PDB file of C-alpha atoms and ligand atoms in Angstrom:
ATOM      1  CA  UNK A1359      27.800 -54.818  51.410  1.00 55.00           C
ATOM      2  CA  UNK A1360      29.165 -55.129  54.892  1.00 69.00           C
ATOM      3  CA  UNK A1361      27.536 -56.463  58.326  1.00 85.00           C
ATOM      4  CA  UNK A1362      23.953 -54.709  58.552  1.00 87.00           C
ATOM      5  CA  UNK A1363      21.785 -55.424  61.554  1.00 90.00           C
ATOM      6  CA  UNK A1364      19.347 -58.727  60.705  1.00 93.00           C
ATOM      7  CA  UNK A1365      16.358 -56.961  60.405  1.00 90.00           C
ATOM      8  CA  UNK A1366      17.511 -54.773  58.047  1.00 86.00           C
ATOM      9  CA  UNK A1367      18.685 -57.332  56.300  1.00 86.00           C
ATOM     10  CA  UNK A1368      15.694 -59.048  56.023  1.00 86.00           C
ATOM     11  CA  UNK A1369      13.853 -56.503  55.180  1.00 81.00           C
ATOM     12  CA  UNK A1370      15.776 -55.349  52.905  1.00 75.00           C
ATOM     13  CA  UNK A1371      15.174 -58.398  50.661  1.00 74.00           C
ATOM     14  CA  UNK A1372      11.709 -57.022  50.719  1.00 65.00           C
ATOM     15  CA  UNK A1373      10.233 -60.071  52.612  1.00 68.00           C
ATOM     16  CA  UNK A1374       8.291 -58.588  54.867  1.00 72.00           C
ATOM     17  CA  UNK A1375       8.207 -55.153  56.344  1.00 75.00           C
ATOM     18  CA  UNK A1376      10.637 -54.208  59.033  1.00 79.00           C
ATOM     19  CA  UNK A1377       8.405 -54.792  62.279  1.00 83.00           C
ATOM     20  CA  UNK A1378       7.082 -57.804  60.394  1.00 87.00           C
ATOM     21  CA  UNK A1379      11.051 -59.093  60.214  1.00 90.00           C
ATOM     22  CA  UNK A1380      10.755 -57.453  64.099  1.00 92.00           C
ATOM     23  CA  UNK A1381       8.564 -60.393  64.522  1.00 93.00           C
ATOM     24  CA  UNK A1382       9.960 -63.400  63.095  1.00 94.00           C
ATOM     25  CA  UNK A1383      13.112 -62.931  64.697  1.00 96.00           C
ATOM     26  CA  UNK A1384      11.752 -62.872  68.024  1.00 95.00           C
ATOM     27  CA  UNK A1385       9.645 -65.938  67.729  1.00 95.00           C
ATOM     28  CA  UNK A1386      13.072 -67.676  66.839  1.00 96.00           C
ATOM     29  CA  UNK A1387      12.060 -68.103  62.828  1.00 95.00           C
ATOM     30  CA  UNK A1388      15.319 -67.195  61.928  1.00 96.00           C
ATOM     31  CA  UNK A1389      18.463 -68.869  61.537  1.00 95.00           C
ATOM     32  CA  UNK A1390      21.724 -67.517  60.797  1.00 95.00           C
ATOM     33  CA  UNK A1391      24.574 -69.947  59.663  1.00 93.00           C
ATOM     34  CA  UNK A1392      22.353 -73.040  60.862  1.00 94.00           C
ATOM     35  CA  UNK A1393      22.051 -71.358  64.526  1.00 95.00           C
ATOM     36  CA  UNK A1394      18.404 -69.490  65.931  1.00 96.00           C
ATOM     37  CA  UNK A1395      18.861 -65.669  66.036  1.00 96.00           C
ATOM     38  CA  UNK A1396      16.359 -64.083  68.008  1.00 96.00           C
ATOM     39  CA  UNK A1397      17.989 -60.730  68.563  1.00 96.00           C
ATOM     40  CA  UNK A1398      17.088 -58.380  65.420  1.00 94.00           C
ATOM     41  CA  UNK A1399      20.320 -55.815  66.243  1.00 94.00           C
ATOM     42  CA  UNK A1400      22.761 -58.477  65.668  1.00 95.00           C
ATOM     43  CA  UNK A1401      24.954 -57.630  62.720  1.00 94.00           C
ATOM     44  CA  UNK A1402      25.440 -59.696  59.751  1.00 92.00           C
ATOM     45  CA  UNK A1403      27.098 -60.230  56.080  1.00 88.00           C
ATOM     46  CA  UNK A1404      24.385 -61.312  53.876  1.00 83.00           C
ATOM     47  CA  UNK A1405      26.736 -61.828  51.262  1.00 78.00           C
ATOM     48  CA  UNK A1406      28.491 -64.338  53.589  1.00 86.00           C
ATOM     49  CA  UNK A1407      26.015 -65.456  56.022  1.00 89.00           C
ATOM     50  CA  UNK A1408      23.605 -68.260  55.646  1.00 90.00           C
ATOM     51  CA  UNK A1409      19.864 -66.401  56.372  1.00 92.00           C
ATOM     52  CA  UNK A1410      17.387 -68.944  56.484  1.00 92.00           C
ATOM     53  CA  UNK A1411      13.644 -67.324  57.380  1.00 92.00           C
ATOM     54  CA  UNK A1412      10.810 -69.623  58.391  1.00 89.00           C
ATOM     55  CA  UNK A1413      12.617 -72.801  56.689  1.00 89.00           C
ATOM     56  CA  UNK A1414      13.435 -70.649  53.319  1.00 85.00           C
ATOM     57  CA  UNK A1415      17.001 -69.735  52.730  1.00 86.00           C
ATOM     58  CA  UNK A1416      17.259 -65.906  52.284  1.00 84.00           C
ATOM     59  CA  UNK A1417      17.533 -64.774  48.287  1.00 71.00           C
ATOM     60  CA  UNK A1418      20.994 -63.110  47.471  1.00 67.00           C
ATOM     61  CA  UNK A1419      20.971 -60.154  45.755  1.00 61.00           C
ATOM     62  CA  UNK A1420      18.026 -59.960  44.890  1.00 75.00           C
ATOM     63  CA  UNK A1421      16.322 -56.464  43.017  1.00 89.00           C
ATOM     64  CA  UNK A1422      14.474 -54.193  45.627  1.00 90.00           C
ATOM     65  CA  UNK A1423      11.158 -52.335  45.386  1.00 94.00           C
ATOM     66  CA  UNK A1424       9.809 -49.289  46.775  1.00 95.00           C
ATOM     67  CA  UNK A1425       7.142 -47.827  47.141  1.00 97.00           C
ATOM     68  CA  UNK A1426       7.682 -44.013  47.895  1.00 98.00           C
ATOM     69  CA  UNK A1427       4.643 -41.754  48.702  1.00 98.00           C
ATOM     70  CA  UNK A1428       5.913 -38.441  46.298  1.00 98.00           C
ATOM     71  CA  UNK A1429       5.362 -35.105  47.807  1.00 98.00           C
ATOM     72  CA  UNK A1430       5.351 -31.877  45.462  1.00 98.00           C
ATOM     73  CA  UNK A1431       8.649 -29.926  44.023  1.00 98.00           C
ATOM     74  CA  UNK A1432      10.211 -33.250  43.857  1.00 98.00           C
ATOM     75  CA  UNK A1433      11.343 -34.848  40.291  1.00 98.00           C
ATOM     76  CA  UNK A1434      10.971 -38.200  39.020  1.00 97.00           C
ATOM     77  CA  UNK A1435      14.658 -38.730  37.939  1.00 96.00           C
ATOM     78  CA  UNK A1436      17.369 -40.559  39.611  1.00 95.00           C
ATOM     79  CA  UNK A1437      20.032 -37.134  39.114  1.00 93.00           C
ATOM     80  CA  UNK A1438      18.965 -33.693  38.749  1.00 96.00           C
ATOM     81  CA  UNK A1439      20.603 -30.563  38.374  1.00 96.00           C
ATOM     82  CA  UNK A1440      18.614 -28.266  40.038  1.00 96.00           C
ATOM     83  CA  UNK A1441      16.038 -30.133  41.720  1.00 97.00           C
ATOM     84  CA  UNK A1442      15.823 -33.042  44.321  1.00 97.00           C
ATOM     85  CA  UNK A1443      15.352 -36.712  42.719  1.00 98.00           C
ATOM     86  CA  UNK A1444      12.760 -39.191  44.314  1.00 98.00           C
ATOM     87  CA  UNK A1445      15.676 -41.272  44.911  1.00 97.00           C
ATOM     88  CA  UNK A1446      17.763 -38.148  47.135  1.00 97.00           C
ATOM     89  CA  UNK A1447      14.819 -38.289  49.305  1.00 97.00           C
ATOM     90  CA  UNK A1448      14.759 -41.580  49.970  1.00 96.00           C
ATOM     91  CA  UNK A1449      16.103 -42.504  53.569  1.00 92.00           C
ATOM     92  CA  UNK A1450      19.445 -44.323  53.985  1.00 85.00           C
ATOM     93  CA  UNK A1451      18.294 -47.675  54.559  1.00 82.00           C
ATOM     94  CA  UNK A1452      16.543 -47.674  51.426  1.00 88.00           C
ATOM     95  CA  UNK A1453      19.115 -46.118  49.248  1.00 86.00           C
ATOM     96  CA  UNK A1454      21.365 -48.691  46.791  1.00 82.00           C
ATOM     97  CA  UNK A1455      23.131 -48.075  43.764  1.00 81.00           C
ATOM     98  CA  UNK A1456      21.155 -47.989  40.339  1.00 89.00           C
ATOM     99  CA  UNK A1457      17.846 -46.950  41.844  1.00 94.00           C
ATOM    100  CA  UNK A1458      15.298 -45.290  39.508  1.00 97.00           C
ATOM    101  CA  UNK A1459      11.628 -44.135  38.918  1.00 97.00           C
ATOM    102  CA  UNK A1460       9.652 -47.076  37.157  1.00 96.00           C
ATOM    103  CA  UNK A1461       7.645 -44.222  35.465  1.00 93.00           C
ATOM    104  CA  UNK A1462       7.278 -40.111  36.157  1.00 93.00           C
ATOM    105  CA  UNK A1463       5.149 -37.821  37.921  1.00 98.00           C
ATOM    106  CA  UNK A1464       5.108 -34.256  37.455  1.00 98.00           C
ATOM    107  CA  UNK A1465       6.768 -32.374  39.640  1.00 98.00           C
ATOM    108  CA  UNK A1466       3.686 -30.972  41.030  1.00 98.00           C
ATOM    109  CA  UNK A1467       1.856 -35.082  40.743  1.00 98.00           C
ATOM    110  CA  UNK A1468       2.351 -36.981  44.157  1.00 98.00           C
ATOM    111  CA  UNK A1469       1.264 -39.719  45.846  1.00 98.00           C
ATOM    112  CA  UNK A1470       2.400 -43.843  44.468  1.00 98.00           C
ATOM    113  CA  UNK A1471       5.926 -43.329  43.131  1.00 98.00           C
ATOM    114  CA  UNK A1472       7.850 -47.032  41.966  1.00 97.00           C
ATOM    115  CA  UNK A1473      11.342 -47.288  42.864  1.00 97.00           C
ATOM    116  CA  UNK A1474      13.447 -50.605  42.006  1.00 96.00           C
ATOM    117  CA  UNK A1475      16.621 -51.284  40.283  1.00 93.00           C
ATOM    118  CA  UNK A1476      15.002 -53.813  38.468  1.00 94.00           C
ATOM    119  CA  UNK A1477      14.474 -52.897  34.576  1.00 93.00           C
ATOM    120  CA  UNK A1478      13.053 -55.743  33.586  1.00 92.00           C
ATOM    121  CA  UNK A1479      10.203 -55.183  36.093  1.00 93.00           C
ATOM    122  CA  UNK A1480      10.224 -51.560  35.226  1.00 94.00           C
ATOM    123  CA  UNK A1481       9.368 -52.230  31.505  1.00 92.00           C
ATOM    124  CA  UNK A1482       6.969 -54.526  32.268  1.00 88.00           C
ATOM    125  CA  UNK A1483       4.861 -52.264  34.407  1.00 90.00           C
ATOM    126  CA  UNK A1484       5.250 -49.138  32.056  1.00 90.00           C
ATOM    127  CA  UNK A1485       4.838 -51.292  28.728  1.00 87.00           C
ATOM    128  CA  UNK A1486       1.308 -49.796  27.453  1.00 79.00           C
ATOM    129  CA  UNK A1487       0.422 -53.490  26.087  1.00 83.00           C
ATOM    130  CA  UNK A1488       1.283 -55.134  29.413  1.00 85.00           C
ATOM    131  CA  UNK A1489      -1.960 -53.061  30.630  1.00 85.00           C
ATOM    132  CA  UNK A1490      -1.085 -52.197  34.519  1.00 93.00           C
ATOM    133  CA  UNK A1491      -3.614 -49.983  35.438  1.00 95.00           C
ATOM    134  CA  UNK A1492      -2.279 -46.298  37.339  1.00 96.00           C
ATOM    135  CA  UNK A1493      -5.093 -44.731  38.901  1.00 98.00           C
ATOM    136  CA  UNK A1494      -4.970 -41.218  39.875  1.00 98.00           C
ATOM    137  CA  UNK A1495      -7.243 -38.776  41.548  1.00 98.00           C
ATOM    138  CA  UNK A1496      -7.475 -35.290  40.248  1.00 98.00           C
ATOM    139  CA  UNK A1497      -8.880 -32.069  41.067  1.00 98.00           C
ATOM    140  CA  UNK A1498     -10.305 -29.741  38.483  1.00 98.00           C
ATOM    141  CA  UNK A1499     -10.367 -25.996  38.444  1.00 98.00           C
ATOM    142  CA  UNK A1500     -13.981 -26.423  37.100  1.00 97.00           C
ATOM    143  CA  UNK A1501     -16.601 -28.729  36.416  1.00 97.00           C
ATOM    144  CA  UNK A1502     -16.922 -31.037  33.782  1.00 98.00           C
ATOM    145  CA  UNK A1503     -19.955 -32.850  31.594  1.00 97.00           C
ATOM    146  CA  UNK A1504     -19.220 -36.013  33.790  1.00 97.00           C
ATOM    147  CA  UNK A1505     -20.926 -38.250  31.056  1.00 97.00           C
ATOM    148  CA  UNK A1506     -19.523 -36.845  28.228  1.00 97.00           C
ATOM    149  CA  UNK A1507     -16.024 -37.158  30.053  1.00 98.00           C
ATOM    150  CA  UNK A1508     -16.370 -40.853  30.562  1.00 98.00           C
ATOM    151  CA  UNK A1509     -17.070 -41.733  27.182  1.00 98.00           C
ATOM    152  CA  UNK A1510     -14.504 -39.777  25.731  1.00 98.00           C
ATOM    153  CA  UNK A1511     -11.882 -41.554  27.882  1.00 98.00           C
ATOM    154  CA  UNK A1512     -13.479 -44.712  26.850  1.00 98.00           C
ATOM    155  CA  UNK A1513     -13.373 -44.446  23.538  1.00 98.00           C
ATOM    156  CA  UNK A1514      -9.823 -42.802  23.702  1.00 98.00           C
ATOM    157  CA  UNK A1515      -8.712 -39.408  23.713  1.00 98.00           C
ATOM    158  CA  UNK A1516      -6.818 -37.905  20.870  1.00 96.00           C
ATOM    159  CA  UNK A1517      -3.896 -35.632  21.978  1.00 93.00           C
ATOM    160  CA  UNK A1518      -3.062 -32.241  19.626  1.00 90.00           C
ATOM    161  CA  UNK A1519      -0.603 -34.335  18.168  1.00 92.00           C
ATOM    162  CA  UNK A1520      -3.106 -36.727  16.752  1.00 94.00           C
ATOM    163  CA  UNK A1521      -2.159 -39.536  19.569  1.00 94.00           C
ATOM    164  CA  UNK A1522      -5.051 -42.029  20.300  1.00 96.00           C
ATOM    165  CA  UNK A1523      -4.779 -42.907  24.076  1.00 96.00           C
ATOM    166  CA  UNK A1524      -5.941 -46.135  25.254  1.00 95.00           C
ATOM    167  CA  UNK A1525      -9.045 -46.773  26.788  1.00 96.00           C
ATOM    168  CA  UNK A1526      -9.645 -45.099  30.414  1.00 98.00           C
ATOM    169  CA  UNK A1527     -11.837 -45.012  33.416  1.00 98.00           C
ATOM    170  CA  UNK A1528     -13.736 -42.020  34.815  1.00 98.00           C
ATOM    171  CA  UNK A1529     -15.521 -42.153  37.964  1.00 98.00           C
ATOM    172  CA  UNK A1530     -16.796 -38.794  39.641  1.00 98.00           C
ATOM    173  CA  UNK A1531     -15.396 -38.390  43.575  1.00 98.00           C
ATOM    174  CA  UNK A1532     -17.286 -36.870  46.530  1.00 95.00           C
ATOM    175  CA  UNK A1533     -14.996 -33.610  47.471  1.00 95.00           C
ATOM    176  CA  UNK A1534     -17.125 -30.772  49.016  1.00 94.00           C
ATOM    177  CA  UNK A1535     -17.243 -28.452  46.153  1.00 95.00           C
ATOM    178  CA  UNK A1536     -13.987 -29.454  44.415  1.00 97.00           C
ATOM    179  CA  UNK A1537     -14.873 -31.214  41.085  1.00 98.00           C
ATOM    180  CA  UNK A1538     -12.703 -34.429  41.948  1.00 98.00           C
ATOM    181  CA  UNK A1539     -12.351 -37.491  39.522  1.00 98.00           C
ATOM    182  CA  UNK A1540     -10.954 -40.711  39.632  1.00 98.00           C
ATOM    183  CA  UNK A1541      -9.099 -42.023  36.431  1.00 98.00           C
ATOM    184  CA  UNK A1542      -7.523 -44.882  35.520  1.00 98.00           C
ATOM    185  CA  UNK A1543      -5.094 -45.186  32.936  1.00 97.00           C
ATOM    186  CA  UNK A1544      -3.112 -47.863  31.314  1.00 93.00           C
ATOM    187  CA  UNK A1545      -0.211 -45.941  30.264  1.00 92.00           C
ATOM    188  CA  UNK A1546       1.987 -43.080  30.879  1.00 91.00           C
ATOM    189  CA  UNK A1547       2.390 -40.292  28.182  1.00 93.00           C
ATOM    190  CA  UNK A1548       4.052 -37.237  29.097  1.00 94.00           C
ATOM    191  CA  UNK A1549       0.932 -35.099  31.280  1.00 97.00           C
ATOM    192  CA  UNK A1550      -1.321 -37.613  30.463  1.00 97.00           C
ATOM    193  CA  UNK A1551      -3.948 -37.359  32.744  1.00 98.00           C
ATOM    194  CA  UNK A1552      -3.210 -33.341  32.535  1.00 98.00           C
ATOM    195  CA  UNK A1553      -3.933 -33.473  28.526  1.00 98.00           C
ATOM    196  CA  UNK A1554      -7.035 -35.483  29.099  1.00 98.00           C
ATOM    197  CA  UNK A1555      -8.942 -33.118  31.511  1.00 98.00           C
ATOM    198  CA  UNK A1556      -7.610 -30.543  28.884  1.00 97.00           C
ATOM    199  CA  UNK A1557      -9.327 -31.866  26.049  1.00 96.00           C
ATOM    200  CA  UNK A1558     -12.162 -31.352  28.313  1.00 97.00           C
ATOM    201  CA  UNK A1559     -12.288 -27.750  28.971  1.00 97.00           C
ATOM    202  CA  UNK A1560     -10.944 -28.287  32.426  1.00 98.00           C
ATOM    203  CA  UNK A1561      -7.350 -28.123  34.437  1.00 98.00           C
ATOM    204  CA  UNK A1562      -6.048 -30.361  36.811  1.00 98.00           C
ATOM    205  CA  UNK A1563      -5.464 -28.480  39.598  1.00 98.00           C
ATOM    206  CA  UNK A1564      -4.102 -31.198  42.324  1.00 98.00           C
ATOM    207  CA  UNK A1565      -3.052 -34.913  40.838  1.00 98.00           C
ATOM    208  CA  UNK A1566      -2.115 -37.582  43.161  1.00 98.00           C
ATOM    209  CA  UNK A1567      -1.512 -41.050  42.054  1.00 98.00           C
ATOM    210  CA  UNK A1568      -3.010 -43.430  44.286  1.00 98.00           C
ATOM    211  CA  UNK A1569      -2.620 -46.743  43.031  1.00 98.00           C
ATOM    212  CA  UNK A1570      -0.520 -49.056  40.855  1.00 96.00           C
ATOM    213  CA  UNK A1571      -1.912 -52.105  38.872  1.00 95.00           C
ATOM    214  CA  UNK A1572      -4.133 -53.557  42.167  1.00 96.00           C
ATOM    215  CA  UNK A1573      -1.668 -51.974  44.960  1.00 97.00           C
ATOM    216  CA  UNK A1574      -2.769 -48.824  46.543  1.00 98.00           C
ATOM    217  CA  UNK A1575      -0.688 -46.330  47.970  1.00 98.00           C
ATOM    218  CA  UNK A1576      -0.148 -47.188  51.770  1.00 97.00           C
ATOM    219  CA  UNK A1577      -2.136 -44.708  53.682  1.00 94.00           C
ATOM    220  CA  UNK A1578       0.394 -44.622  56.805  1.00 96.00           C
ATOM    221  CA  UNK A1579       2.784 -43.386  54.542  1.00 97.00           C
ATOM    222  CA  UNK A1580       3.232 -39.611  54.878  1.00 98.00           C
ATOM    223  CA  UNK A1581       4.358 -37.679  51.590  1.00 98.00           C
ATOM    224  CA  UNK A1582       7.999 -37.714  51.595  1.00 98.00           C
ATOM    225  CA  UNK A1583       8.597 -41.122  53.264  1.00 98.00           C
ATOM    226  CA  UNK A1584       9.178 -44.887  51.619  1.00 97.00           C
ATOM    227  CA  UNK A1585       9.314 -48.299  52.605  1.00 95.00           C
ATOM    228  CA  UNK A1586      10.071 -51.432  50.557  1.00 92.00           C
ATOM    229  CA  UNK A1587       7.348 -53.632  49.314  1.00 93.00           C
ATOM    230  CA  UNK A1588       6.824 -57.028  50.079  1.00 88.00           C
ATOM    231  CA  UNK A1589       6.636 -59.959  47.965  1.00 86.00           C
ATOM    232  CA  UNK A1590       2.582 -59.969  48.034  1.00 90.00           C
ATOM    233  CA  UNK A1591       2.720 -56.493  47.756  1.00 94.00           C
ATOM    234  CA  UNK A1592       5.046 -56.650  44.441  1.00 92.00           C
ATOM    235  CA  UNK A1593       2.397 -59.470  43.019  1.00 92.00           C
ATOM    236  CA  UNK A1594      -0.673 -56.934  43.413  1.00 95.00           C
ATOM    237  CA  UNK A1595       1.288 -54.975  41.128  1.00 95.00           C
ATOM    238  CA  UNK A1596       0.764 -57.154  37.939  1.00 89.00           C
ATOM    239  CA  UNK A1597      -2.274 -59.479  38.641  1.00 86.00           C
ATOM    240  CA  UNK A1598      -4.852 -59.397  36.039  1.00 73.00           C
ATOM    241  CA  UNK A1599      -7.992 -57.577  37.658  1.00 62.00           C
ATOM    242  CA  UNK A1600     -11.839 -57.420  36.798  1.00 47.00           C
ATOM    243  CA  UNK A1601     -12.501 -54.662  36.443  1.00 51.00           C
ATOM    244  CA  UNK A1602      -9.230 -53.767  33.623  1.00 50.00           C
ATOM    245  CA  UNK A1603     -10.389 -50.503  31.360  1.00 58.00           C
TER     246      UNK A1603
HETATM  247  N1  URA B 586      -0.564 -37.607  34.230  1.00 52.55           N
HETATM  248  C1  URA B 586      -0.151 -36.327  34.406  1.00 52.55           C
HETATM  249  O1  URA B 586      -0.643 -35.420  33.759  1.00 52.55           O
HETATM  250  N2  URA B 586       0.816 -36.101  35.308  1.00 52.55           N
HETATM  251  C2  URA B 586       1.370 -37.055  36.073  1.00 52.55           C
HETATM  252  O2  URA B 586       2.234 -36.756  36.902  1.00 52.55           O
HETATM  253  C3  URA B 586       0.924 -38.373  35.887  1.00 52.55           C
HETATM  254  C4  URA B 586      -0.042 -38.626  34.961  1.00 52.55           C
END
């Protein structure tokens, strides 16, 4: 990979966030090649370079998450012909080979988009039986029977095509006069949240996906920019909750 600057390396390993990293380094928790580093713009090989942070030798090329807040008119691909990817927008310090979207969004859907290189974790997240909740609040270009809504997502919606989705939350939002609903899912069929509103009587004018198993979106994330996760972060992801539809 080349020398990098220590913080970025760090961070990189999705330990901590970069000011986080920042931090460490300055209060002399980190040691490169058994000797205290304490300035962050110091440039290293961490494929050659013993990293040891707060007493724990730094993992080795390890997967990396991200969690990118998805603005509209981009795709969820990792290549597209005509449009841009979620993984062209991503900046350059986040960018490494065999990045991809651990599930899609419409093009017009933003808000909590995945991206890792790690399958494994990918099909575990997006594996309907593994149950990670995606929550998602939509706006509606008319009002629904909110109580009739909630138990037809309970008891499962059945798609055109005679699909029986699983189990799903409803909860009404406070949005001036928008009718705005909060829904949580535990899978990811093609316009899925789209096809439930649908069935009834009502379309989803604005979707944004706001949270992921139990990690919600970072709010100081602007659409269009992305920062790695850290390890707690990444847990929050796939620990069993509650309050599971
Ligand atoms: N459901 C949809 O309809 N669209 C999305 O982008 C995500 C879930």
């Amino acid at each position: 990979m080349g020398n990098e600057r220590l913080d970025k390396i760090i961070a990189s390993s999705g330990l901590s966030t970069r000011s986080e990293v920042k931090n460490l380094i300055k209060k002399g928790l980190v040691k490169v090649n058994g000797t205290v580093v304490t300035n962050s713009a110091i440039k290293f090989d961490c494929d050659k370079d013993d990293i040891v942070v707060d007493g724990k030798p730094l993992k080795k090329g390890k997967f990396v998450y991200i969690m990118l807040n998805k603005p509209k008119g981009v795709v969820s691909a990792t290549n597209d012909n005509r449009d841009l990817t979620v993984v062209d927008i991503l900046p350059d310090e986040l960018k490494r080979k065999n990045l991809f979207p651990a599930g899609r969004l419409d093009k017009d859907t933003v808000g909590f988009c995945l991206i890792t290189d790690d399958g494994d974790f990918a099909h575990n997240i997006l594996a309907p039986n593994h149950h990670v909740t995606k929550t998602y609040i939509a706006e509606l270009d008319k009002e629904i029977d909110f109580e009739k809504g909630k138990k037809a997502f309970f008891d499962g919606v059945v798609l055109n095509d005679g699909t029986v989705l699983l189990s799903a939350d409803l909860e009404k939002q406070e949005n001036g006069t928008i009718p705005t609903y909060k829904v949580v899912i535990k899978e990811g069929k093609y316009h899925q949240v789209k096809k439930m509103f649908l069935s009834l009587g009502a379309t989803v004018t604005e979707l944004k996906r706001i949270k992921i198993g139990n990690l919600s979106l970072d709010e100081n994330l602007k659409e269009g920019e992305a920062r790695f996760l850290t390890e707690a972060e990444l847990s929050k992801i796939t620990e069993k909750t509650q309050n599971i539809v």
